[in-house]
mmCIF file of C-alpha atoms and ligand atoms in Angstrom:
data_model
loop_
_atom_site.group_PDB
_atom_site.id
_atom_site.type_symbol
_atom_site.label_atom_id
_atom_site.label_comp_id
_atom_site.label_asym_id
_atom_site.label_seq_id
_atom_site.Cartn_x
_atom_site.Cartn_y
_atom_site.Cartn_z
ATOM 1 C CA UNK A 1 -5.553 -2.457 13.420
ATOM 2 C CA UNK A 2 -2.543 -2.146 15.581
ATOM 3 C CA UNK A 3 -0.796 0.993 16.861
ATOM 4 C CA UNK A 4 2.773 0.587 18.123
ATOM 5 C CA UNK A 5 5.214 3.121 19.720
ATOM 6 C CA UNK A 6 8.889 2.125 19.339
ATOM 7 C CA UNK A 7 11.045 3.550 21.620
ATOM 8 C CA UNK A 8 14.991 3.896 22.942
ATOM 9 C CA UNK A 9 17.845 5.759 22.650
ATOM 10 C CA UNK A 10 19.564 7.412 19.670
ATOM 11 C CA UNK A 11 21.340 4.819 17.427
ATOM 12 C CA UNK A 12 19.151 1.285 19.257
ATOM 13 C CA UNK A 13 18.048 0.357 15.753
ATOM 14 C CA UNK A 14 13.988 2.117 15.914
ATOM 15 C CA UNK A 15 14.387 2.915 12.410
ATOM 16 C CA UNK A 16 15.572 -0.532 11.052
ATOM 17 C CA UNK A 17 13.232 -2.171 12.952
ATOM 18 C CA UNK A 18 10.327 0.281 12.293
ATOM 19 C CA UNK A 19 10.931 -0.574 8.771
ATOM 20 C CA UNK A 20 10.834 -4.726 9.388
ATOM 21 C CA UNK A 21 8.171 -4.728 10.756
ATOM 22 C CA UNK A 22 5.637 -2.466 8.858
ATOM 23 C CA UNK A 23 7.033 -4.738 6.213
ATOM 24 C CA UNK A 24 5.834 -7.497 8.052
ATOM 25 C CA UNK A 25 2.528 -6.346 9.121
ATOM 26 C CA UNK A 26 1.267 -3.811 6.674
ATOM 27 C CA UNK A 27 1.820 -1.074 9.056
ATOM 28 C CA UNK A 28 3.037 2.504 8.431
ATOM 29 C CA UNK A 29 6.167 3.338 9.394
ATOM 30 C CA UNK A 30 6.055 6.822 10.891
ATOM 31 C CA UNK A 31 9.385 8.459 11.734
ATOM 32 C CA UNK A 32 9.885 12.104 12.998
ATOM 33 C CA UNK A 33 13.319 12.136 12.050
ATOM 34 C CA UNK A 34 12.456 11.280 8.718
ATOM 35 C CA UNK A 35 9.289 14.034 8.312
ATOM 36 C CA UNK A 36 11.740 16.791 9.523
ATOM 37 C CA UNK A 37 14.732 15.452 7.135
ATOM 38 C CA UNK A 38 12.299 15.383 4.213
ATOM 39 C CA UNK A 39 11.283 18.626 5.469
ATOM 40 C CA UNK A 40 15.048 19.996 5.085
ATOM 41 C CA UNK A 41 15.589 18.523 2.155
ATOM 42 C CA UNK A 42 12.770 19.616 0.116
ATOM 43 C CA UNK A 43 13.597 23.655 1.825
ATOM 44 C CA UNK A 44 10.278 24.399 3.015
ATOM 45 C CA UNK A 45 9.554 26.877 5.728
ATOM 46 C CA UNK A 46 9.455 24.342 8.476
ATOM 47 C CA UNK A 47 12.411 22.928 7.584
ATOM 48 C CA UNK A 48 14.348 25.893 7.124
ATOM 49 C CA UNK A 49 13.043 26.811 11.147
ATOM 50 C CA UNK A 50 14.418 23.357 12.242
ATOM 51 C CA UNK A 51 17.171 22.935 10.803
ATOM 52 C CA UNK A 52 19.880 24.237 13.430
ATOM 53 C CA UNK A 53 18.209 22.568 16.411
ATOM 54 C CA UNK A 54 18.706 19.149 14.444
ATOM 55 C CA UNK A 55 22.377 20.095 13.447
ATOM 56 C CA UNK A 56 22.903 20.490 17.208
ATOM 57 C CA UNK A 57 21.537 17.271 18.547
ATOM 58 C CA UNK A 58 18.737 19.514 20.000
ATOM 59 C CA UNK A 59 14.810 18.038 20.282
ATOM 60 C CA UNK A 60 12.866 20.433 18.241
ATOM 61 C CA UNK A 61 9.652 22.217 19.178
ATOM 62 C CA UNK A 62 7.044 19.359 20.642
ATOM 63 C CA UNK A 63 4.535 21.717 18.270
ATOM 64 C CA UNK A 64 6.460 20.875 15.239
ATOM 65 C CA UNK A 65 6.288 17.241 15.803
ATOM 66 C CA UNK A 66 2.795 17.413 17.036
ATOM 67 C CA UNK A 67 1.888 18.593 13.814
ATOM 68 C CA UNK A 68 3.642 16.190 11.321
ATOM 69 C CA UNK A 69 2.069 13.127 12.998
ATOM 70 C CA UNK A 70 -1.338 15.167 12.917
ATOM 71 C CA UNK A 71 -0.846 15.328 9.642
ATOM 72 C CA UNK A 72 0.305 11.894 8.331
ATOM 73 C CA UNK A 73 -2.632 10.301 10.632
ATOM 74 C CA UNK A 74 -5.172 11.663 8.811
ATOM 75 C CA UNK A 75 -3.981 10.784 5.583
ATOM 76 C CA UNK A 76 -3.715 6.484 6.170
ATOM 77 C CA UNK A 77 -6.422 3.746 7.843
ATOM 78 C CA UNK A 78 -3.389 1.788 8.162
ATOM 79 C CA UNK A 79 -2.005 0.965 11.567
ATOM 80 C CA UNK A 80 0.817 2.499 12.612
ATOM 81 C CA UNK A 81 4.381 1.897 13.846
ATOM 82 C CA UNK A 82 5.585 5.357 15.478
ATOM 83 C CA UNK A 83 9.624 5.346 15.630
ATOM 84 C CA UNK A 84 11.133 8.854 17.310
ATOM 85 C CA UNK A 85 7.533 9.887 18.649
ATOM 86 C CA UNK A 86 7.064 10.612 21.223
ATOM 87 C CA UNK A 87 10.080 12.498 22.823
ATOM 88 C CA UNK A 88 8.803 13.883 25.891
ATOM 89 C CA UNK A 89 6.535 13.649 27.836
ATOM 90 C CA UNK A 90 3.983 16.568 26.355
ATOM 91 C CA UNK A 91 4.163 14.663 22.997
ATOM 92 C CA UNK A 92 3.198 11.749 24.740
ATOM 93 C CA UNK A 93 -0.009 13.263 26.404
ATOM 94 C CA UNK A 94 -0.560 14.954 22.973
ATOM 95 C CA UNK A 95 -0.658 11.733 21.457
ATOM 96 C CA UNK A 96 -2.912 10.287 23.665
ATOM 97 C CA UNK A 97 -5.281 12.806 22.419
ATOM 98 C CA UNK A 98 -4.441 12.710 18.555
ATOM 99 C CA UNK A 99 -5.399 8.789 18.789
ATOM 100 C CA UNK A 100 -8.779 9.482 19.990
ATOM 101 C CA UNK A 101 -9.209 12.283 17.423
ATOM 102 C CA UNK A 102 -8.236 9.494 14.942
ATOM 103 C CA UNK A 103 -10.493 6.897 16.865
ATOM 104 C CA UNK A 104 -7.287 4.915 17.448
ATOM 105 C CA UNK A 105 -5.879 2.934 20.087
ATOM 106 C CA UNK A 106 -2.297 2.679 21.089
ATOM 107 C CA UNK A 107 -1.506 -1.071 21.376
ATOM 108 C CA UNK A 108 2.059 -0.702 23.383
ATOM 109 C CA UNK A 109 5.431 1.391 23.924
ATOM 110 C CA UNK A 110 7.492 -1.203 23.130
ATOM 111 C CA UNK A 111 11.328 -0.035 24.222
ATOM 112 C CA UNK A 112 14.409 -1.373 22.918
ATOM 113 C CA UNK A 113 17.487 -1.216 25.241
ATOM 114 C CA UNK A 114 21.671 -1.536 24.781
ATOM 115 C CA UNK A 115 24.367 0.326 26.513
ATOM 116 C CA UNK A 116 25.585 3.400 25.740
ATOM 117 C CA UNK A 117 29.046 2.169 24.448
ATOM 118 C CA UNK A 118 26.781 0.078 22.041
ATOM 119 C CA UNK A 119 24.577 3.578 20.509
ATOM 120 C CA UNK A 120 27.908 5.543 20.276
ATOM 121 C CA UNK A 121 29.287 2.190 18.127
ATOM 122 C CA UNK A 122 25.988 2.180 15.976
ATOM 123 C CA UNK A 123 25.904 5.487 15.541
ATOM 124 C CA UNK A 124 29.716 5.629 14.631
ATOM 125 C CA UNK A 125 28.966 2.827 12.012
ATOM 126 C CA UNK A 126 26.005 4.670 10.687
ATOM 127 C CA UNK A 127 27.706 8.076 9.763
ATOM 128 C CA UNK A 128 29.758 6.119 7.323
ATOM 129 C CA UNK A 129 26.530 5.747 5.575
ATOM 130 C CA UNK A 130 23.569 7.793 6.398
ATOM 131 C CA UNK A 131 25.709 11.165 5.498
ATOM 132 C CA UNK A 132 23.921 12.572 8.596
ATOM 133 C CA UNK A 133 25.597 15.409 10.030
ATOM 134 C CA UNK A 134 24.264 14.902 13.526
ATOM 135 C CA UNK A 135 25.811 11.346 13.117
ATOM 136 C CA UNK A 136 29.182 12.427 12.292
ATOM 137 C CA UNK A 137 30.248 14.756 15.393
ATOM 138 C CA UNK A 138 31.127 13.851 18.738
ATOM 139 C CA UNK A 139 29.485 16.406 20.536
ATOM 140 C CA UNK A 140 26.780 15.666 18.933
ATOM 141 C CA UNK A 141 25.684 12.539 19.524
ATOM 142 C CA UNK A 142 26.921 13.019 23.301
ATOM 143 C CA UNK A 143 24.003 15.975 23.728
ATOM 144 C CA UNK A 144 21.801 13.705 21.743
ATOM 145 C CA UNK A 145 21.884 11.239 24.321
ATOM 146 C CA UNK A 146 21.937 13.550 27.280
ATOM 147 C CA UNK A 147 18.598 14.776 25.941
ATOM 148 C CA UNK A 148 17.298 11.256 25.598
ATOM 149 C CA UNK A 149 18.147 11.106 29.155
ATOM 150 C CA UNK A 150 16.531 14.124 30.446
ATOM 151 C CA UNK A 151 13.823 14.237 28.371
ATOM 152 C CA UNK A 152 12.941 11.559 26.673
ATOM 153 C CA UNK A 153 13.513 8.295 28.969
ATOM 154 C CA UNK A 154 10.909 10.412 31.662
ATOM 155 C CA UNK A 155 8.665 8.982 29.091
ATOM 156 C CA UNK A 156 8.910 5.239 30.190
ATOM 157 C CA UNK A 157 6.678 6.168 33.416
ATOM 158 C CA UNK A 158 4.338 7.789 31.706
ATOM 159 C CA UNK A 159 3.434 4.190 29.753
ATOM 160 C CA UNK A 160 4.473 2.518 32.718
ATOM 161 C CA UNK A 161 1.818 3.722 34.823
ATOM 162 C CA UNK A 162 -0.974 2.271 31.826
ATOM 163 C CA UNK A 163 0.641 -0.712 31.786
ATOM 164 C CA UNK A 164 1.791 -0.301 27.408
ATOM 165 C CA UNK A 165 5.115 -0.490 28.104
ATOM 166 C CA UNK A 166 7.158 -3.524 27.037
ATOM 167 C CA UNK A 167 11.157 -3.689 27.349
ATOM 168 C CA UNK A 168 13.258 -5.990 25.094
ATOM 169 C CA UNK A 169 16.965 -6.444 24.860
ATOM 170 C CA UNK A 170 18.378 -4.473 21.360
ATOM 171 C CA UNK A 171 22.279 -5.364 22.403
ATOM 172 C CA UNK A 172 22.623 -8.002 20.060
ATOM 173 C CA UNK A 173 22.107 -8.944 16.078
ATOM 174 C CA UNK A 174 19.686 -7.287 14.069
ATOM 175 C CA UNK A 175 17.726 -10.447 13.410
ATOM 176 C CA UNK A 176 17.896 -11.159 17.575
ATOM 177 C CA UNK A 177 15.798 -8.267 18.470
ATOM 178 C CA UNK A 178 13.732 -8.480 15.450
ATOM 179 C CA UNK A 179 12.856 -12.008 16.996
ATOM 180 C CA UNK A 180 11.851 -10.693 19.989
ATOM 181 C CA UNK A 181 9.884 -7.721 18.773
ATOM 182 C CA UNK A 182 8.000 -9.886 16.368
ATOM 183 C CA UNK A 183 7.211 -12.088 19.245
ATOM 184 C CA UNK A 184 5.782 -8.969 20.832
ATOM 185 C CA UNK A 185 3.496 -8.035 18.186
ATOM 186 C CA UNK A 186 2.331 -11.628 17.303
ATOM 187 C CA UNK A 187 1.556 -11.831 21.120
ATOM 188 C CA UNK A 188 -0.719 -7.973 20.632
ATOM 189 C CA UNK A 189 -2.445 -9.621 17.572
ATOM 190 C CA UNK A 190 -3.650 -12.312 19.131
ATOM 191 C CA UNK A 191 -5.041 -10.667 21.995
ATOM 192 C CA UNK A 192 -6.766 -7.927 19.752
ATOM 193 C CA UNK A 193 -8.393 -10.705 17.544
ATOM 194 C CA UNK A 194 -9.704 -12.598 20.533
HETATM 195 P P1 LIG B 1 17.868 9.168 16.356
HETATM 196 O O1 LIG B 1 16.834 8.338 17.027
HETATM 197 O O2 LIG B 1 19.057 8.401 15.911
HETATM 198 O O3 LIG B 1 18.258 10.379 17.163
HETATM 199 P P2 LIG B 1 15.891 10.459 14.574
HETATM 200 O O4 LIG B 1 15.896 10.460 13.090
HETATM 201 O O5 LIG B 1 14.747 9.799 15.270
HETATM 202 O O6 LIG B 1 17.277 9.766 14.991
HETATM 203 O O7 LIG B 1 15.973 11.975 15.127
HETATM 204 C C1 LIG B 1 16.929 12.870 14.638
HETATM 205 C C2 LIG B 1 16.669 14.253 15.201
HETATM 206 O O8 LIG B 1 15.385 14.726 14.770
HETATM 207 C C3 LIG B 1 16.629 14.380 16.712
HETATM 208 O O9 LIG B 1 17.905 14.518 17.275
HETATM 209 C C4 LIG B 1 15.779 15.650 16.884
HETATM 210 O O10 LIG B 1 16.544 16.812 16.599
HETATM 211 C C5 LIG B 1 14.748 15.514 15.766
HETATM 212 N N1 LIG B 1 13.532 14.793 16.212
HETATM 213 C C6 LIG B 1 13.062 13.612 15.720
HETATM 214 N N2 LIG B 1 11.937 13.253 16.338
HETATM 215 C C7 LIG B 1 11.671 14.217 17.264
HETATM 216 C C8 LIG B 1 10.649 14.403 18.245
HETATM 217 N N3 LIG B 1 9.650 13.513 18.397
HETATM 218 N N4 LIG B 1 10.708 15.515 19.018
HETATM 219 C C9 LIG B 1 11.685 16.417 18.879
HETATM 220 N N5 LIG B 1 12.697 16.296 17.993
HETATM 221 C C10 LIG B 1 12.695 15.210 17.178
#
């Protein structure tokens, strides 16, 4: 069973390849953004409280986060795919310790890079679809990747240090990186099966 942590910048394509490759693999896809979206959508309590922090590019509460992927690993045997999660460094550590409660083990961090010019584009391109309001406003996306920056990328030498953390180009075609992710995991199953 393999657990994977995709990771990168706002708009570097985690969702769309989240979603290729728990196709792929029989793994569940497990997005934050999505959880607190569904939790908006459907009005509950939780939602209601996280609303405004969303609306303004802000991370939300590392407990609130902690808690949906609590949650949604207790309720599968699958493997996992984590896309969004973790954020900072505190969700990291937390994670470390929901895997264990959940006799798991985290397989790799594997982060997807392109330049900033490149997320901005991406996430232009997306607004037109996803009717996201934190996709559709300047501002917005500029403090969502200054809190990427400050917060988030600190999180790359936390899985640098035990060695899970894999880099791979996400500049180009959708099917490009997909290539080279898939090469990634093929590489994981092997070892695991040996
Ligand atoms: P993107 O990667 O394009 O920013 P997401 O759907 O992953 O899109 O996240 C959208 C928003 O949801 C974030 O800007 C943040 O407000 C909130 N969010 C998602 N995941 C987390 C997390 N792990 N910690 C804190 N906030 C989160």
């Amino acid at each position: 069973m393999e657990n994977i942590v995709l990771f990168g910048a706002p708009g570097v394509g985690k969702g769309t390849h989240a979603n290729i490759l728990a196709e792929k693999y029989d793994l569940l896809h497990l997005s934050t953004g999505d959880m607190l979206r569904a939790e908006i959508e459907a009005g509950t309590p939780l939602g209601q409280r996280v609303r405004a922090a969303m609306e303004r590019g802000d991370l939300v509460g590392d407990d609130v986060v902690i808690g949906l992927v609590d949650k949604a690993l207790s309720s599968t045997e699958l493997g996992v795919i984590l896309d969004g999660f973790p954020r900072t460094v505190q969700q990291a550590q937390a994670l470390d310790f929901l895997f264990k409660h959940h006799n798991r083990r985290m397989n790799c961090v594997i982060s997807i890079d392109a330049p900033r010019e490149e997320l901005v584009r991406r996430i232009h391109e997306r607004a037109l679809i996803s009717g996201r309001t934190d996709d559709a406003n300047d501002d917005t996306i500029r403090h969502r990747l200054e809190e990427y920056e400050a917060k988030t990328k600190p999180v790359t030498d936390y899985y640098k240090v035990s060695g899970l953390l894999v880099c791979i180009d996400g500049s180009g075609e959708i099917n490009q990186t997909s290539m080279r992710l898939c090469k990634v995991v093929d590489g994981l199953i092997r070892k695991n099966r040996k």
